[in-house]
Coordinates of C-alpha atoms and ligand atoms in Angstrom, one line a residue:
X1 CA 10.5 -42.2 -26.1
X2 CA 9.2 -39.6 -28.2
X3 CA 11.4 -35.9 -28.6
X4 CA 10.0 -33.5 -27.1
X5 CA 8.7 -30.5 -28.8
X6 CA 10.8 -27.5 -28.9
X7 CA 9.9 -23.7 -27.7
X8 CA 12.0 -20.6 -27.5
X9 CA 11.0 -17.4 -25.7
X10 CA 12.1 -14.7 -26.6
X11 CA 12.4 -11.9 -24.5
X12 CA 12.8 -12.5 -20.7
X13 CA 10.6 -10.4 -18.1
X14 CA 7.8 -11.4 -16.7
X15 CA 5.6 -12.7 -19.5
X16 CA 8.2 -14.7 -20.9
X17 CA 9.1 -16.3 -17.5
X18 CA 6.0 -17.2 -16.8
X19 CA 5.4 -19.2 -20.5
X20 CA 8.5 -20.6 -19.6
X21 CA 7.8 -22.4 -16.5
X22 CA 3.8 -23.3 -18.1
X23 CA 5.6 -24.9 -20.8
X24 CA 8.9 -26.4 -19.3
X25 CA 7.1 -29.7 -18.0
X26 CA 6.3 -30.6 -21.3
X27 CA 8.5 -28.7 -23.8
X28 CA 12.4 -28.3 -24.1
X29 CA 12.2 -24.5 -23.7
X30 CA 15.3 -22.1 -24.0
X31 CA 14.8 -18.4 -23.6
X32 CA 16.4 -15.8 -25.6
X33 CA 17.7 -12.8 -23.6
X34 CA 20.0 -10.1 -25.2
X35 CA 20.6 -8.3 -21.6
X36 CA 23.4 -10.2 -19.3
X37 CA 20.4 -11.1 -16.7
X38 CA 16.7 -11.9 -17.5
X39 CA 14.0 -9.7 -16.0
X40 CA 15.9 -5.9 -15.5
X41 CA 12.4 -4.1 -15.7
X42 CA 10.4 -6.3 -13.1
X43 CA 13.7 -5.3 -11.0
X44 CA 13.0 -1.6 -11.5
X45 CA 9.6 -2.1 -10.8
X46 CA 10.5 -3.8 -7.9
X47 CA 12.9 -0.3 -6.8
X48 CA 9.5 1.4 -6.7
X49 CA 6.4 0.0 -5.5
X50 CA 7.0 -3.5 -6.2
X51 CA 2.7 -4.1 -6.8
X52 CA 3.0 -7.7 -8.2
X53 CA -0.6 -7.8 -8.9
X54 CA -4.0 -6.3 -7.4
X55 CA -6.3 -8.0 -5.2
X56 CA -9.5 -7.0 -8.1
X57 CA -10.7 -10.3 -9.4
X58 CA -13.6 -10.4 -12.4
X59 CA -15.1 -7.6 -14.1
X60 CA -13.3 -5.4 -11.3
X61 CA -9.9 -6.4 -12.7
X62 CA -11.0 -7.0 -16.4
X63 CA -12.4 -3.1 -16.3
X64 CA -8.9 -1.7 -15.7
X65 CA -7.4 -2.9 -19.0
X66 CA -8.1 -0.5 -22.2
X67 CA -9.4 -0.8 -25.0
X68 CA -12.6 -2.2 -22.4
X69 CA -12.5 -5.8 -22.2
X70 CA -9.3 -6.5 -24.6
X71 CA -7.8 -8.9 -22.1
X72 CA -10.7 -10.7 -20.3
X73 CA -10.3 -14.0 -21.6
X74 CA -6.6 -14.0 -20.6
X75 CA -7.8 -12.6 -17.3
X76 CA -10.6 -15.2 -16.9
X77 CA -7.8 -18.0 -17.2
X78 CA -5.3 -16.3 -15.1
X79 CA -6.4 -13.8 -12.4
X80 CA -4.9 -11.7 -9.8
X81 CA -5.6 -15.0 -7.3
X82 CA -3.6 -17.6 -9.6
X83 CA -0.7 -15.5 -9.8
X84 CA -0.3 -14.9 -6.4
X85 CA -0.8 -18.8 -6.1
X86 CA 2.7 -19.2 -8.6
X87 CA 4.4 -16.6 -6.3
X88 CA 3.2 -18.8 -3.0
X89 CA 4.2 -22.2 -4.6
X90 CA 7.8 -21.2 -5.2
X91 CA 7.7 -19.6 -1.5
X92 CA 7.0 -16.3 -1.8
X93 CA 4.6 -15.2 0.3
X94 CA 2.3 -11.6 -0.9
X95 CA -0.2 -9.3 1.1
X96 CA -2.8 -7.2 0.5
X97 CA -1.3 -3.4 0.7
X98 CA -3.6 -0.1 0.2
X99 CA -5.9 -0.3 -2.6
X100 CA -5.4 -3.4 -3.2
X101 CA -2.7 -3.4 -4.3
X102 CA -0.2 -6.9 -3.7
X103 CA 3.4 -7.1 -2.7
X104 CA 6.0 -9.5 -1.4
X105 CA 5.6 -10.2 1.9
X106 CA 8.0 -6.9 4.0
X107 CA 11.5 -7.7 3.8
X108 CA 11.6 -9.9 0.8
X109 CA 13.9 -7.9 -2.1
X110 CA 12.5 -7.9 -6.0
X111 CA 15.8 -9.9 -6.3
X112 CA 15.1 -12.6 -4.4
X113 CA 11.1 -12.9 -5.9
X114 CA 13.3 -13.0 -9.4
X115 CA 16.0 -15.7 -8.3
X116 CA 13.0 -17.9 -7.2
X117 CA 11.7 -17.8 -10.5
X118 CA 14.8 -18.2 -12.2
X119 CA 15.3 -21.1 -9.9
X120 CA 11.9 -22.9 -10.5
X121 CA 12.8 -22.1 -14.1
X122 CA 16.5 -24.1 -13.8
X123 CA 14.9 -26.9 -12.1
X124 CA 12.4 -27.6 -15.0
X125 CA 15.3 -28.0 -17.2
X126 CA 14.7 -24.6 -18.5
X127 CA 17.7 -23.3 -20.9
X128 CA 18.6 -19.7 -20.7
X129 CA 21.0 -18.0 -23.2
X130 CA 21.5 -14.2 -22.4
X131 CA 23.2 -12.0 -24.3
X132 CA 21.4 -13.2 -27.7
X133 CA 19.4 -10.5 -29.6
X134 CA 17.0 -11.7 -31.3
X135 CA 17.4 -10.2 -34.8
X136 CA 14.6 -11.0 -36.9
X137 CA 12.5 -13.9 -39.0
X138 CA 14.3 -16.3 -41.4
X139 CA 11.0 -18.0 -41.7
X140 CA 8.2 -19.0 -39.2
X141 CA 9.9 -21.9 -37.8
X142 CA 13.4 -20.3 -37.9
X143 CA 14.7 -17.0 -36.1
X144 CA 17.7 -15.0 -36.4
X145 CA 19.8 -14.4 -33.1
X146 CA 23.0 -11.9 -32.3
X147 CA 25.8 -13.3 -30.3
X148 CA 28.9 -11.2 -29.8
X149 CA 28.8 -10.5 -33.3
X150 CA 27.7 -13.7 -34.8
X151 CA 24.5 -14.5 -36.4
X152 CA 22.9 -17.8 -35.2
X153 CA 19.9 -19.1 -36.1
X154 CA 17.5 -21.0 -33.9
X155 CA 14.5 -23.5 -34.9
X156 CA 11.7 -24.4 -33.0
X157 CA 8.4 -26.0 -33.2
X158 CA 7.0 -22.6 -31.5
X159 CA 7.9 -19.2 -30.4
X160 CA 6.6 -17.0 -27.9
X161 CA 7.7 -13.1 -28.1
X162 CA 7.8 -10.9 -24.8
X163 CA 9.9 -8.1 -25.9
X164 CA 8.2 -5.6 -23.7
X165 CA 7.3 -1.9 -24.6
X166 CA 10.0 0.8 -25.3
X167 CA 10.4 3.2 -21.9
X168 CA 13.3 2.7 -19.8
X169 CA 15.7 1.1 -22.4
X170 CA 18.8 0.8 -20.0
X171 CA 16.4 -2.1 -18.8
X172 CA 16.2 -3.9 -22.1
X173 CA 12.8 -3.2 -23.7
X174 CA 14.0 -1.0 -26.3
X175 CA 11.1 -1.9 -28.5
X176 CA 13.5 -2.2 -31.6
X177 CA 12.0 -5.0 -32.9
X178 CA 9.5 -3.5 -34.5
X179 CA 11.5 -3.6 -37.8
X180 CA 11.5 -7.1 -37.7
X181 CA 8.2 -8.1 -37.4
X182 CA 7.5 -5.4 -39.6
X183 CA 10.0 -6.8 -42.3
X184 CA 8.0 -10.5 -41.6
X185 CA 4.8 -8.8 -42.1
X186 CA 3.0 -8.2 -39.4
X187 CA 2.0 -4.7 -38.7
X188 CA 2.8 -2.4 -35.6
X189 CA 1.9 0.5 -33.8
X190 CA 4.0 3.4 -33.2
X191 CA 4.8 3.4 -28.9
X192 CA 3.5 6.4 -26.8
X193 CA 4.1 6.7 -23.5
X194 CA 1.6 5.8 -21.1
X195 CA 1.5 5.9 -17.1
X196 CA 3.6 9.3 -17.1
X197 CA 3.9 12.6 -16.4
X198 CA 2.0 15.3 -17.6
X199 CA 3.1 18.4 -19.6
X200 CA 1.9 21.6 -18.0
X201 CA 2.5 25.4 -18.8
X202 CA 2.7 26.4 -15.2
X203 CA 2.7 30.1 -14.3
X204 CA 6.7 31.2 -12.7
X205 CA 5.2 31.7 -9.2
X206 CA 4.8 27.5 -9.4
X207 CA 7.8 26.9 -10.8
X208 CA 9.7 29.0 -8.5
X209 CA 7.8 28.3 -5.2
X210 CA 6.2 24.8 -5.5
X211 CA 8.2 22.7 -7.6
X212 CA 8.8 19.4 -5.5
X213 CA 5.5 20.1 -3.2
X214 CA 3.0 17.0 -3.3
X215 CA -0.5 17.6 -4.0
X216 CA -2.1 14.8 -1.5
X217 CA -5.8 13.4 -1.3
X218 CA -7.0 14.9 -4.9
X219 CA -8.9 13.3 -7.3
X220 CA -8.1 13.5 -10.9
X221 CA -10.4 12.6 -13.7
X222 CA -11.5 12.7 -17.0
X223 CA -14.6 11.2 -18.6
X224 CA -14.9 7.5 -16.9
X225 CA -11.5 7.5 -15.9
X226 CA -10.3 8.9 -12.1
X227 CA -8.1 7.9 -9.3
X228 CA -7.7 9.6 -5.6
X229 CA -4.6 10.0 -4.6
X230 CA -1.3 12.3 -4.7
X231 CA 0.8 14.0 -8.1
X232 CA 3.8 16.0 -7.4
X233 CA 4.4 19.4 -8.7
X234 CA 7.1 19.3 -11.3
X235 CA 8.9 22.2 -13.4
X236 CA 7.2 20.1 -16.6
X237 CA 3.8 19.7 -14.8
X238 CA 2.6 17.2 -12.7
X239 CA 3.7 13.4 -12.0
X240 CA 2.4 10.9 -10.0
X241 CA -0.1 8.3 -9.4
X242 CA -3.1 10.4 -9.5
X243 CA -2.2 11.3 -12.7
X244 CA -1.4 8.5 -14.2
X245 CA -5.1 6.9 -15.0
X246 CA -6.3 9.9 -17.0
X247 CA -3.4 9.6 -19.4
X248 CA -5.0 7.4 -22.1
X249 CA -7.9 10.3 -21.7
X250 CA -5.4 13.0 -22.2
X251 CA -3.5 11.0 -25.2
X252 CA -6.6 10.6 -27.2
X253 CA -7.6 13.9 -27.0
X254 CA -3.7 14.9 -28.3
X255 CA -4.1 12.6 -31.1
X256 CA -7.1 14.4 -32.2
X257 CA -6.1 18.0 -31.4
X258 CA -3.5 19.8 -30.3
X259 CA -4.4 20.4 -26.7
X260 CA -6.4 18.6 -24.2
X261 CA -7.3 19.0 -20.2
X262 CA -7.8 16.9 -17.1
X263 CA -9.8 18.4 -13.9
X264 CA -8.8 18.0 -11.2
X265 CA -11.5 17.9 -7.9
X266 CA -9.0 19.1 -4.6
X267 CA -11.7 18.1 -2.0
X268 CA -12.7 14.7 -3.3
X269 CA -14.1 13.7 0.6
X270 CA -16.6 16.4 0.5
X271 CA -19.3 17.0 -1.7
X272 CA -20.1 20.6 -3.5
X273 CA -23.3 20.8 -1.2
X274 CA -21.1 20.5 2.1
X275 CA -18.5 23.4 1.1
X276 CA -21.8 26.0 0.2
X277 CA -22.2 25.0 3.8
X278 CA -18.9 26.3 5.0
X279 CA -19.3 29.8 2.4
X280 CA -22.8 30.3 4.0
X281 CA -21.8 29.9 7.8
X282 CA -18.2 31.9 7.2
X283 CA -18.0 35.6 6.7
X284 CA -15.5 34.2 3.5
X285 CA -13.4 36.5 1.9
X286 CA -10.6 35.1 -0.7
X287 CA -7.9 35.8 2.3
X288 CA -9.1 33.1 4.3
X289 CA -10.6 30.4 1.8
X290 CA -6.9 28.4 2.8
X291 CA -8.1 28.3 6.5
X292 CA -11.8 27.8 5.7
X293 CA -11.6 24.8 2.8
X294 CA -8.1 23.3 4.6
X295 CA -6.3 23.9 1.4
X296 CA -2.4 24.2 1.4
X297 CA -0.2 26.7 -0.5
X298 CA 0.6 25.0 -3.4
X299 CA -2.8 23.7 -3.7
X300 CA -4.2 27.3 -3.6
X301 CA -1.3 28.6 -6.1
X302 CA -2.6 26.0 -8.5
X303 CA -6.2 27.0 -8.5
X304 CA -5.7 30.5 -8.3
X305 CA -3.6 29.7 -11.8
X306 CA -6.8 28.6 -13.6
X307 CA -9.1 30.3 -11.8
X308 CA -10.0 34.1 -13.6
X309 CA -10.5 37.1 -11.0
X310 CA -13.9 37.1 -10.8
X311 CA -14.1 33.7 -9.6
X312 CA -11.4 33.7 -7.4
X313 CA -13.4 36.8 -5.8
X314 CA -16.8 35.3 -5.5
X315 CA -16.6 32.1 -2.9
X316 CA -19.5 30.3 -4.9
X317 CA -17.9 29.9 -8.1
X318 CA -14.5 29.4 -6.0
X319 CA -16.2 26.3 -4.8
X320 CA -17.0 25.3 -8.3
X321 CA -13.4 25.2 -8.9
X322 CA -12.3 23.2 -6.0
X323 CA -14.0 20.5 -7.0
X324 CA -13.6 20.9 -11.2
X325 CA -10.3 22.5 -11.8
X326 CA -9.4 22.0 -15.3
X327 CA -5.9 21.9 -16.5
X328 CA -4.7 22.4 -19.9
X329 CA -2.7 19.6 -20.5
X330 CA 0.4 20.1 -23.3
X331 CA 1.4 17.2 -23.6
X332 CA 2.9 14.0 -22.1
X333 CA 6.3 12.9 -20.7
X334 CA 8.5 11.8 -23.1
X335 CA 8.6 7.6 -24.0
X336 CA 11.7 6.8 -22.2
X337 CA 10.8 8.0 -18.8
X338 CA 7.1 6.3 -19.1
X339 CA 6.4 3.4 -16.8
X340 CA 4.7 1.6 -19.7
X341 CA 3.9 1.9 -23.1
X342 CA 1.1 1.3 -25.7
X343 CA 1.8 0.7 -28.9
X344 CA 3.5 -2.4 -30.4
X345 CA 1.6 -5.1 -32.1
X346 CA -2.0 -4.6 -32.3
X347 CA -4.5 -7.3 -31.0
X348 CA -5.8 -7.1 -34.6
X349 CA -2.6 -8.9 -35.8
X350 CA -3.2 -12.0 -33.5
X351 CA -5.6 -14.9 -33.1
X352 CA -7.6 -15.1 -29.9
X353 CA -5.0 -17.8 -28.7
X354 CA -2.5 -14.8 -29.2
X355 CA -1.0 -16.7 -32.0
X356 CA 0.2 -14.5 -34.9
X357 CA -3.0 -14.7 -38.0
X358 CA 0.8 -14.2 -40.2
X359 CA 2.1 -17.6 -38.8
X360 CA 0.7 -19.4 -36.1
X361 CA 3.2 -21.4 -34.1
X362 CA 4.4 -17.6 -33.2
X363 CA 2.7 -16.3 -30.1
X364 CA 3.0 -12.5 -29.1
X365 CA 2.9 -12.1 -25.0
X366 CA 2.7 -8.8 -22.5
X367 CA 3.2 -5.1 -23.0
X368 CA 4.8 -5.7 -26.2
X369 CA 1.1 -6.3 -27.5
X370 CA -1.2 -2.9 -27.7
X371 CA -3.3 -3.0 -24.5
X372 CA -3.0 0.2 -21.5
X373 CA -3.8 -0.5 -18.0
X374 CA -2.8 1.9 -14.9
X375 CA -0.7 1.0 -11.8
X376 CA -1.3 -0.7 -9.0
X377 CA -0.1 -4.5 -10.2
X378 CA -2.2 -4.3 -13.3
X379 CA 0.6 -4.0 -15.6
X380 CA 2.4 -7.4 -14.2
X381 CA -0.7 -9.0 -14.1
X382 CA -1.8 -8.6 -17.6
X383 CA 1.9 -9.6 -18.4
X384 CA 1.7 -12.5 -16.6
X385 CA -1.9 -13.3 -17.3
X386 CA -1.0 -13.5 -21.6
X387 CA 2.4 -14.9 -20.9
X388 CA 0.2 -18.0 -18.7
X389 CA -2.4 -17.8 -21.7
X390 CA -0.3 -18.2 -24.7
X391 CA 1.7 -21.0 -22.9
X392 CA -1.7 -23.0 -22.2
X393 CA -2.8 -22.2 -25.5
X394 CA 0.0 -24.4 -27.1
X395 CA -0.3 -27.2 -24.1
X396 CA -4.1 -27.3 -25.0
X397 CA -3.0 -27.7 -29.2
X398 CA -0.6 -30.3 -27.9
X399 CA -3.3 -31.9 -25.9
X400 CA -1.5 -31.9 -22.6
X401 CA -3.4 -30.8 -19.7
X402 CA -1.4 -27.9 -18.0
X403 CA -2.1 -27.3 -14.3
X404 CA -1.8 -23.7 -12.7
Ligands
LIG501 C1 9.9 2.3 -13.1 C2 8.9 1.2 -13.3 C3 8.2 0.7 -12.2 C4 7.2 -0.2 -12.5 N1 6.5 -0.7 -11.4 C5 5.5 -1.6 -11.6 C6 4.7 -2.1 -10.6 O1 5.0 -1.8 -9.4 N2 3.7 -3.0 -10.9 C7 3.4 -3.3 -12.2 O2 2.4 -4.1 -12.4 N3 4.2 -2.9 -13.2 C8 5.2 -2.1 -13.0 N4 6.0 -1.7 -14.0 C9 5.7 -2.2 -15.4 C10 6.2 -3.6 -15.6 O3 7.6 -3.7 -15.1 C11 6.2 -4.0 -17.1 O4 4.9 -3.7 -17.6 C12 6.7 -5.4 -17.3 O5 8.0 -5.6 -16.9 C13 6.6 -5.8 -18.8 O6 6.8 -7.2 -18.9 P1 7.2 -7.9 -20.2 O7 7.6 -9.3 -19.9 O8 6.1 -7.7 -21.2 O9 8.5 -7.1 -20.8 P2 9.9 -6.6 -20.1 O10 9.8 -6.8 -18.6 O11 10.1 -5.3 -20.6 O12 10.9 -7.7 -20.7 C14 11.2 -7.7 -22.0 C15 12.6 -8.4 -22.2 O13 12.9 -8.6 -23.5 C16 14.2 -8.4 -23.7 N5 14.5 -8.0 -25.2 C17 14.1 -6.9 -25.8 N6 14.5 -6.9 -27.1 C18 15.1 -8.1 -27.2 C19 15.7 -8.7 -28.4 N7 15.8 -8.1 -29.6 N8 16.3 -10.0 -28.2 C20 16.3 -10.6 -27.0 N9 15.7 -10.0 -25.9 C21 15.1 -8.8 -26.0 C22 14.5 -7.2 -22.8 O14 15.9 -7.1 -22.5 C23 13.7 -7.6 -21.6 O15 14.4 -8.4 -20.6 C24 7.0 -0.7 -13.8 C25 7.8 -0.3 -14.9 C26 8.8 0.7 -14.6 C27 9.6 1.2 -15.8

């Protein structure tokens, strides 16, 4: 019988997991781990929302990945439907939650979803070695791993990195390896943070009196990109998952200045035409637009902040502002506290089989490559949709036919 072909993964959340089990009916695969347990983040995730994927398919789900289209083909292969299809085949059942996005079915924990995995992963014959660091490139078919103190090193006829980004280290994904591909040759981005709060000079009347308070049913935009939903007031500035989808917007406009602004429209359900309504039937005065335009008291304290007197005074441009409040933005949250990151290793630095150009039996899987999507189960699925791709990629160079 002939030996079968060796891969190590290195790196184990959710894109590595995933290239595991692709691979592990064809390959002897071991994954690296330098954490005592595989997949800490995907728990995290799993403490808030827990959105596996979204129920967008095609150019829906393809459209929420940045730079536009930089994941499509991966996508194409392996959509929001396959993924929930793995879940269902190694029994866990997902629904359809509000805007789309997917979760477990109620009552199954993030732990349990992760055990099944690790399970299916066990039964293929997968080998798992935790508490190894990977520790850099001896060449391209040999790696350098920590253990306890001693250096190992580790062959294979292919590697597949899913390091992750570099926000919530205690997790793992301390994005330190950077050095290492850097000292192999392959070029990398510095991380920013991205799906995070935003930095905002708010007046003491905000910071004393609405700190804490939710801003619900607003929309937040910039340019092309805008989500309704609900940020909470901070002492830093706002947070939350309204917020989140302009932040690319609001980094781009930091890297080329030092400021930048988001609007922000407070009555996204009704249209500018519909409150002129309201200011010509009403006798207005500023005392009761709150009653009048059903807006709370944080919501008023905000706009009154960015609002001068004269428009606060005159109920037609106060209308204006309701529905295009702009707020300077300072800056964003700091790396750590991010839910993801961009940054990394740039698509330019891989093949469109996501094979390093530098060497390629080394494939580079999930949010440890530069790509920026929002919330809502996009994150996992482009993890698990490069993580499936790469893993097919060296099936189809090995001319074995994978099966989803
Ligand atoms: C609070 C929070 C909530 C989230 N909620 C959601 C959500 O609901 N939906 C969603 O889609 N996404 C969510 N995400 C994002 C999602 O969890 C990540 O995008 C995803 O886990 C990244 O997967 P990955 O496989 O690329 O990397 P990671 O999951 O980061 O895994 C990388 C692994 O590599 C290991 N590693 C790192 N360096 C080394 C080394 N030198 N040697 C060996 N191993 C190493 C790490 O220990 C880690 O286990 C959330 C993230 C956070 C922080």
């Amino acid at each position: 019988m002939m030996k079968k072909k060796k891969a190590v993964i290195i790196g184990g959340g959710p894109a590595g997991l995933i290239a595991a089990d692709v691979l592990s009916t064809h390959l002897d695969v071991t994954i690296i781990e330098k954490e005592k347990n595989v997949g800490q983040k995907f728990l995290v995730a799993g403490k808030g929302g827990f959105n596996l994927t979204n129920s967008s398919t095609g150019d829906e789900l393809k459209n929420k990945y940045l730079p536009k289209n930089i994941l499509n083909e991966f996508l194409t292969e392996f959509d929001s439907n396959d993924l929930r299809d793995w879940f269902l085949n190694m029994g866990i059942k997902t629904f359809i939650g509000t805007s789309g996005r997917v979760f477990p079915e109620k009552g199954t924990k993030p732990v349990e979803v992760l055990n099944a995995i690790k399970t299916k992963l066990s039964n293929s014959g997968v080998t798992f070695l935790l508490q190894h660091k990977f520790s850099g490139f001896k060449n391209c078919k040999t790696i350098l791993v920590e253990q306890k103190g001693r250096e190992l090193t580790l062959e294979a006829d292919y590697f597949i990195f899913a390091l992750g980004g570099a926000s919530w280290t205690k997790t793992g994904s301390d994005g330190r390896w950077t050095k290492d591909f850097e000292d192999f040759g392959v070029a990398t981005k510095p991380f920013q943070s991205s799906n995070c709060g935003v930095n905002i000079s708010w007046n003491k009347n905000i910071i004393k009196h609405h700190t804490g308070k939710p801003l619900k049913n607003i929309k937040v935009y910039l340019d092309e990109l805008e989500k309704v939903g609900e940020a909470v007031i901070t002492e830093y500035g706002l947070e939350g998952n309204a917020v989140y989808p302009v932040v690319p917007g609001i980094r781009e406009q930091l890297a080329r200045n030092d400021h930048a602004h988001f609007f922000i429209d407070f009555k996204p359900f009704n249209t500018l035409e519909q409150l002129q309504l309201k200011v010509e039937k009403d006798n207005l005065s500023p005392k009761n637009y709150a009653d009048v335009f059903k807006l709370g008291t944080s919501q008023m304290a905000v706009i009154k902040m960015f609002t001068s007197k004269e428009e606060f005074l005159d109920p037609r441009s106060f209308i204006k502002k309701i529905k295009h409040l702009k707020i300077p933005a300072v800056s964003l949250r700091p790396i750590e506290e991010a839910i993801s990151t961009v940054g990394g290793i740039p698509m330019e630095e891989v093949n469109s089989d996501l094979s390093l150009k530098k060497s390629n039996n080394i494939f580079i899987v999930g949010e440890m490559l530069d790509w920026d999507a929002p919330t809502g189960g996009f994150l996992l699925q482009g993890c698990f949709s490069t993580g499936y791709f790469a893993a097919a990629s060296i099936l189809r160079r090995e001319n074995i036919k994978g099966n989803k």
